[in-house]
Amino acid sequence: MIVELGHFALVLALCLAAMQSYFGLAGAHTQRAQWMAVARSALVGQFVFTVLAFGILVYAFERSDFSVRYVAMTSSSALPAIYKFTAVWGAHEGSMLLWLLVLALWSVAVAFFTKAMPESFLSRVIAVLGVVSIGVNLFILWTSNPFERLVPAAVDGNDLNPLLQDPGFVMHPPMLYFGYVGMAIPFAFAVAALLEGKLDTVWARSLRPWTNIAWAFLTVGITLGSWWAYYELGWGGWWFWDPVENSSFMPWLVGTALIHSLAVTEKRGLFKSWTLLLSIFAFSLSLLGTFLVRSGVLVSVHSFASDPKRGVFILMLLALCIGGALLLYAWRASRFRSDVGFAMVSRESFLLFNNALLIVATLIVLIGTLFPLFIDALDLPKVSVGEPFYNLMFPLPMLPMLLLLAVGMHAGWKRADLSMVRKPLLIGAVIAVIIGIAIPLTGYGKAPLMTCVGISIAAWLAFSALIEPFNRIRRGHSLSPSVLGMSIAHLGVALFVLGVTIAKSYTADRDTALSPGSTAQLGQYELTFVNVKDVEGPNYTAAEAEVVVKEGGKVIATLHPQKRIYRVQKNPMTESDFLADWNRHISVAMGEPLGREGDTWSMRLQYRPLVRFVWMGALIMALGGIIAVFDKRYRTVAAKQSSPVTAQAAAKQGV
Amino acid sequence: MKWRFAIPAIVFIALCGVFGWMLYRTGAEGYNVSVLQSPLLGKGAPSFKLPRVEAMDQEIDSRDYAGKAYLLNVWATWCVECRHEHPVLLAIARQNIVPIIGLDTKDDLNDAQRWLNALGNPYVATAFDADGRVALDWGVYGAPETFLIGADGKILYKHVGALSMRVWQEQFLPRIQQGSAPVKPVGEGS
Amino acid sequence: MTRLWSFLLLLCLAVSAFAIDSESFEDPALRARYEYLTHILRCPKCQGETIAESNAGIAVDLRREVRRMLSEGKSDAEILDFMTARFGDFVLYKPPFSTRTFVLWFAPVMILGGALIIALVVIRKRTQQSFDDPPGSDASATEGNKVDAT
């Protein structure tokens, strides 16, 4: 009965979303304050009922109600409680409901906490978000209903895929969705601006905090996914250029470009139509990702089991939302012209290159991802595009961008005077090159060219990122959250590049058969397999090995990898164990028992230096993005004005 | 000047068209996104000489079948789908149109012999490919797979997945009757 | 169709028990080549994994073949050709250069070149315009070296 209430709540949410859209648009168009208020209330109602629907689904999981088909498919009675909760988004139907919930959350946040924009503008934003909500809600109700009953009810469920029974999985999808879905906010702002026919710097200033937050969530979500795949799958890779991974990476790249483009629009009123286009592009990549992952056109370990019928619906949603927005753009964007200029060497110029190179990178990933699909659609022999392609092509725009970044972050607006930073940067460059050769030689014994280049760039970037905060603190100036956030984010980039370079250059793997008591050498480490014993888990049985790790004769760790068999699905799973220091990871994973007694095991030993910096760097990037949100100019602006003119005046005073 | 703003919309609509086409193909009957086209189509069938499952002291040599069209069915006792297609193979064998040669790959000999004794033997001869090397040479990546070899020794068609009477009638028979040039294969129909 | 899907899926669910071989190469150069080759060859059956990662029967067989050919002294090119002759270009994660992959390989450089040209054209146009903000504008940037943040 309760489950049906959940279904009903979803239907109510749909109706309220329709009201939200209609009254939002009509109210703004006719300037009727009452209607705009109705739209706002409808949004709150939609939010409440969406939360209710999601809550009921969670309830069904916690109670292990196997009369619900979705629960029977993705859960089991022996599943630990926390995973019963995360199983809610373990497959297609539930994850779409999460999508809808996150969209509702974002809508409410934006509706009530956006500063400075007039009521009519916000109404339009709410309306656009309502349209997207309608689309997703209809999709769920029509093709992917999580509340569908299973008659007769199953005795027990199929259990959650053991790969997903992991702490990392608890956070990865929600974080990712907050970022992914959050790109709908710039999208809504862009469409609203196009509808209104007006785009000023206040618009950019209002949008920047939201974009930063969405971008930060996306960064964290992707990072969590990478980290989780690394320690869960156990073979030491943290990015596979899988089409589904690329689908989350592309919105991130465009989001990064958007953050920087918004800066120019806010400060100088430039790049207006470009910023609008980026806003639409970012969300379209989000929707494209949803399409690719769930329509069945892709083959990937990440893709949800789905059918083309769902694909048709998402494609239509994609076509209507993005097609509509782009047509609006084609019609109206030309009126947002500004005729101010800037010098060849200026902050605007650097940010222009930033955007250009990020978009090139996005297009490279897009082409690599879509090319096999196109080839297959043309009935030509299939090809695969994987790591070798991306490793060659992706650095093409990225390396120049990193170099420009180190200089550009110091450039001033209109006409940059870099004379003050020229000397520090040059000295920094020389030091960076020295570090780039020293670290490989002294720390790891060999110095391939690309490794030295990577480390030098990372060092120079880090140095450059710290110049500004250092100078300000030294002179006793205040360090605004904007500058601090920027510096931290760029420092994060440097750490990320450092981690990637070293982890890739000095990685070591060893597959070997070990019997109890024998030792294997992995670089400068000795790993001794002590013994193996059987253990019982909540929903699995496992063979657990004990492996002692020594460096230079001294024991530095004892590892306990497991080979688990989950009782319900009966698949075997390897749980590696790690020695995870800040500067290296050493891990052991069990393969198969060999030989007659079964006490000899094939094992994979892995050494990954500095791999932690990959994720730490990314998280620090996200941190920088969040810190920047706290800048006072985003908070000083007066409360919602009803007329755009007053809003402009207020903005002028506020900054 | 104004027209450049329409470029994104035009590109996007074109892309949607492509995606729509891709969806159409994916949803089409008999399409399986993970089936690979064999690069061996139109090329000479890889030769092999292996012991026979029915009598291990005898050998089956692929050259014995040169000059005649035949089917090669790759199977194993551990393969669930092979069980499902077995009755279809028996029916096809009864029609006596072309001989079916079996290729039992990576299997246990006793299991294979028991299988043929219990379920019936549609094959004129079954080759025992113990280590799977021959199957590899034929580009087999997942049993069951069935090949049509023409009288000239060229591979005319390959079907991945359990064979059904429908696929036999729609894809194999026409090609046998024509002795035609190879066409792109389709995956398993439902 | 669903049955084939679940059959293939089942065979690939052992993904997590990834592919650990019990033999390893003594020669580090051969081992390095083995790692390289098994990481650029795609498992023909699985959902987007290299033969190094996958535990599917075909992946195990292909790894064995790579190992055999390496110890026979075959070159990387010969080993890759062996694979593509049997399974097609699909098994290469680095697509070959051919007329049909022409677009793929040239597009990145073309796009990069195009983007840089457009950027330079835009900048040139802007350098010729007045740097002063028009009256009534709400821009807040100040000129020069003082970086008043982004």
Short mmCIF file of C-alpha atoms in Angstrom, two decimals, chain B:
data_model
loop_
_atom_site.label_atom_id
_atom_site.label_comp_id
_atom_site.label_asym_id
_atom_site.label_seq_id
_atom_site.Cartn_x
_atom_site.Cartn_y
_atom_site.Cartn_z
CA MET B 1 26.72 37.80 -39.04
CA LYS B 2 23.69 36.55 -37.24
CA TRP B 3 23.73 33.14 -38.85
CA ARG B 4 26.67 31.81 -36.94
CA PHE B 5 24.47 31.62 -33.85
CA ALA B 6 22.42 28.99 -35.60
CA ILE B 7 25.40 26.67 -36.04
CA PRO B 8 25.11 24.96 -32.62
CA ALA B 9 21.43 24.23 -33.23
CA ILE B 10 22.13 22.78 -36.66
CA VAL B 11 24.98 20.60 -35.44
CA PHE B 12 22.88 19.41 -32.53
CA ILE B 13 19.91 18.48 -34.65
CA ALA B 14 22.19 16.55 -36.98
CA LEU B 15 23.65 14.71 -33.99
CA CYS B 16 20.19 13.85 -32.72
CA GLY B 17 19.43 12.39 -36.10
CA VAL B 18 22.50 10.19 -35.84
CA PHE B 19 21.57 9.09 -32.34
CA GLY B 20 18.07 8.33 -33.49
CA TRP B 21 19.46 6.19 -36.27
CA MET B 22 21.73 4.41 -33.81
CA LEU B 23 18.78 3.72 -31.54
CA TYR B 24 16.77 2.41 -34.45
CA ARG B 25 19.49 -0.04 -35.33
CA THR B 26 19.95 -1.11 -31.73
CA GLY B 27 16.27 -1.80 -31.32
CA ALA B 28 15.95 -3.57 -34.63
CA GLU B 29 15.08 -7.21 -34.58
CA GLY B 30 18.04 -9.47 -34.34
CA TYR B 31 20.56 -6.77 -33.61
CA ASN B 32 23.01 -7.37 -30.82
CA VAL B 33 25.36 -4.55 -29.98
CA SER B 34 28.12 -6.84 -28.82
CA VAL B 35 28.38 -9.09 -31.84
CA LEU B 36 31.55 -8.64 -33.81
CA GLN B 37 31.69 -8.99 -37.55
CA SER B 38 34.20 -11.60 -38.44
CA PRO B 39 37.17 -10.43 -40.50
CA LEU B 40 37.29 -13.95 -41.89
CA LEU B 41 34.21 -13.52 -44.03
CA GLY B 42 35.07 -14.05 -47.66
CA LYS B 43 38.43 -15.52 -46.74
CA GLY B 44 39.51 -19.10 -46.87
CA ALA B 45 38.47 -21.22 -43.91
CA PRO B 46 41.38 -21.95 -41.55
CA SER B 47 42.42 -25.55 -41.91
CA PHE B 48 42.68 -27.98 -39.05
CA LYS B 49 43.48 -31.58 -38.34
CA LEU B 50 42.15 -32.88 -35.05
CA PRO B 51 41.12 -36.17 -33.47
CA ARG B 52 37.47 -37.13 -33.61
CA VAL B 53 35.34 -37.08 -30.48
CA GLU B 54 33.43 -40.11 -31.71
CA ALA B 55 36.61 -42.11 -32.13
CA MET B 56 39.81 -40.55 -30.86
CA ASP B 57 42.05 -42.79 -32.94
CA GLN B 58 40.62 -41.27 -36.11
CA GLU B 59 41.37 -37.82 -37.37
CA ILE B 60 39.25 -35.29 -39.11
CA ASP B 61 40.99 -33.11 -41.63
CA SER B 62 39.29 -29.99 -42.93
CA ARG B 63 40.76 -30.61 -46.37
CA ASP B 64 38.55 -33.69 -46.70
CA TYR B 65 35.61 -31.35 -47.04
CA ALA B 66 37.05 -29.09 -49.68
CA GLY B 67 34.91 -28.71 -52.75
CA LYS B 68 31.65 -29.04 -50.83
CA ALA B 69 29.70 -26.58 -48.75
CA TYR B 70 29.40 -27.41 -45.04
CA LEU B 71 28.52 -25.96 -41.67
CA LEU B 72 30.97 -25.75 -38.81
CA ASN B 73 29.31 -25.58 -35.42
CA VAL B 74 31.48 -24.62 -32.45
CA TRP B 75 30.14 -25.98 -29.18
CA ALA B 76 31.04 -27.31 -25.74
CA THR B 77 29.26 -29.15 -22.95
CA TRP B 78 29.80 -26.25 -20.55
CA CYS B 79 27.97 -23.90 -22.88
CA VAL B 80 24.34 -23.40 -21.87
CA GLU B 81 23.19 -21.98 -25.19
CA CYS B 82 24.65 -24.97 -27.03
CA ARG B 83 22.14 -27.13 -25.22
CA HIS B 84 19.36 -24.92 -26.50
CA GLU B 85 20.47 -25.01 -30.09
CA HIS B 86 21.09 -28.77 -30.19
CA PRO B 87 17.57 -29.76 -31.31
CA VAL B 88 17.81 -27.18 -34.10
CA LEU B 89 21.05 -28.74 -35.27
CA LEU B 90 19.47 -32.17 -35.25
CA ALA B 91 16.60 -30.85 -37.36
CA ILE B 92 18.99 -29.22 -39.82
CA ALA B 93 21.03 -32.40 -40.04
CA ARG B 94 17.89 -34.36 -40.87
CA GLN B 95 17.20 -32.05 -43.80
CA ASN B 96 20.42 -33.36 -45.33
CA ILE B 97 21.22 -30.19 -47.21
CA VAL B 98 24.78 -29.68 -46.04
CA PRO B 99 26.91 -31.70 -43.64
CA ILE B 100 27.52 -30.24 -40.20
CA ILE B 101 30.97 -30.60 -38.71
CA GLY B 102 31.23 -30.09 -34.98
CA LEU B 103 34.13 -28.36 -33.28
CA ASP B 104 34.14 -29.27 -29.61
CA THR B 105 36.35 -26.67 -28.00
CA LYS B 106 38.05 -26.69 -24.57
CA ASP B 107 35.95 -29.52 -23.35
CA ASP B 108 36.22 -32.75 -21.43
CA LEU B 109 36.27 -35.71 -23.79
CA ASN B 110 34.08 -37.97 -21.66
CA ASP B 111 31.51 -35.21 -21.17
CA ALA B 112 31.46 -34.58 -24.91
CA GLN B 113 30.99 -38.22 -25.80
CA ARG B 114 28.24 -38.59 -23.25
CA TRP B 115 26.54 -35.48 -24.60
CA LEU B 116 26.48 -36.81 -28.15
CA ASN B 117 25.29 -40.21 -27.04
CA ALA B 118 22.53 -38.82 -24.87
CA LEU B 119 21.28 -35.95 -27.00
CA GLY B 120 21.97 -37.27 -30.47
CA ASN B 121 24.71 -36.48 -32.92
CA PRO B 122 23.90 -34.01 -35.70
CA TYR B 123 27.50 -33.94 -36.88
CA VAL B 124 29.08 -36.02 -39.62
CA ALA B 125 32.21 -35.73 -37.53
CA THR B 126 33.19 -33.78 -34.42
CA ALA B 127 36.68 -32.42 -34.03
CA PHE B 128 38.10 -32.32 -30.52
CA ASP B 129 39.82 -29.00 -30.01
CA ALA B 130 41.25 -29.56 -26.56
CA ASP B 131 43.11 -26.31 -26.00
CA GLY B 132 40.87 -24.05 -28.10
CA ARG B 133 43.59 -23.08 -30.57
CA VAL B 134 41.57 -24.04 -33.60
CA ALA B 135 38.53 -22.13 -32.34
CA LEU B 136 40.81 -19.15 -31.87
CA ASP B 137 41.99 -19.42 -35.44
CA TRP B 138 38.39 -19.24 -36.53
CA GLY B 139 37.89 -16.09 -34.47
CA VAL B 140 35.50 -17.73 -32.03
CA TYR B 141 35.05 -15.66 -28.91
CA GLY B 142 31.99 -17.25 -27.35
CA ALA B 143 30.32 -20.55 -28.07
CA PRO B 144 28.05 -21.38 -29.74
CA GLU B 145 29.04 -20.06 -33.14
CA THR B 146 28.14 -21.50 -36.52
CA PHE B 147 29.98 -20.94 -39.78
CA LEU B 148 28.86 -21.55 -43.34
CA ILE B 149 31.71 -22.57 -45.62
CA GLY B 150 31.16 -22.55 -49.35
CA ALA B 151 32.25 -25.09 -51.90
CA ASP B 152 35.22 -22.90 -52.74
CA GLY B 153 36.44 -23.16 -49.14
CA LYS B 154 35.58 -19.56 -48.27
CA ILE B 155 33.66 -18.59 -45.18
CA LEU B 156 30.34 -17.23 -46.39
CA TYR B 157 28.56 -16.48 -43.15
CA LYS B 158 28.95 -16.62 -39.38
CA HIS B 159 26.27 -16.70 -36.75
CA VAL B 160 27.08 -15.95 -33.12
CA GLY B 161 24.81 -17.45 -30.52
CA ALA B 162 22.37 -20.29 -30.56
CA LEU B 163 21.15 -21.21 -34.01
CA SER B 164 17.42 -21.03 -34.62
CA MET B 165 15.35 -22.37 -37.49
CA ARG B 166 14.57 -18.83 -38.43
CA VAL B 167 18.21 -17.84 -38.81
CA TRP B 168 18.83 -21.06 -40.71
CA GLN B 169 16.04 -20.29 -43.14
CA GLU B 170 16.68 -16.59 -43.49
CA GLN B 171 20.46 -16.43 -43.50
CA PHE B 172 21.98 -19.81 -44.24
CA LEU B 173 19.70 -21.41 -46.80
CA PRO B 174 19.70 -18.53 -49.29
CA ARG B 175 23.48 -18.42 -49.23
CA ILE B 176 23.77 -22.17 -49.68
CA GLN B 177 21.42 -22.00 -52.61
CA GLN B 178 23.23 -19.13 -54.24
CA GLY B 179 26.76 -20.03 -53.34
CA SER B 180 26.98 -16.26 -53.12
CA ALA B 181 29.54 -13.74 -51.95
CA PRO B 182 29.70 -13.08 -48.18
CA VAL B 183 27.39 -10.56 -46.55
CA LYS B 184 27.60 -8.97 -43.14
CA PRO B 185 26.31 -11.27 -40.40
CA VAL B 186 23.72 -10.48 -37.76
CA GLY B 187 23.74 -11.55 -34.14
CA GLU B 188 21.33 -13.91 -32.53
CA GLY B 189 17.67 -13.20 -33.17
CA SER B 190 15.31 -13.63 -30.27
#
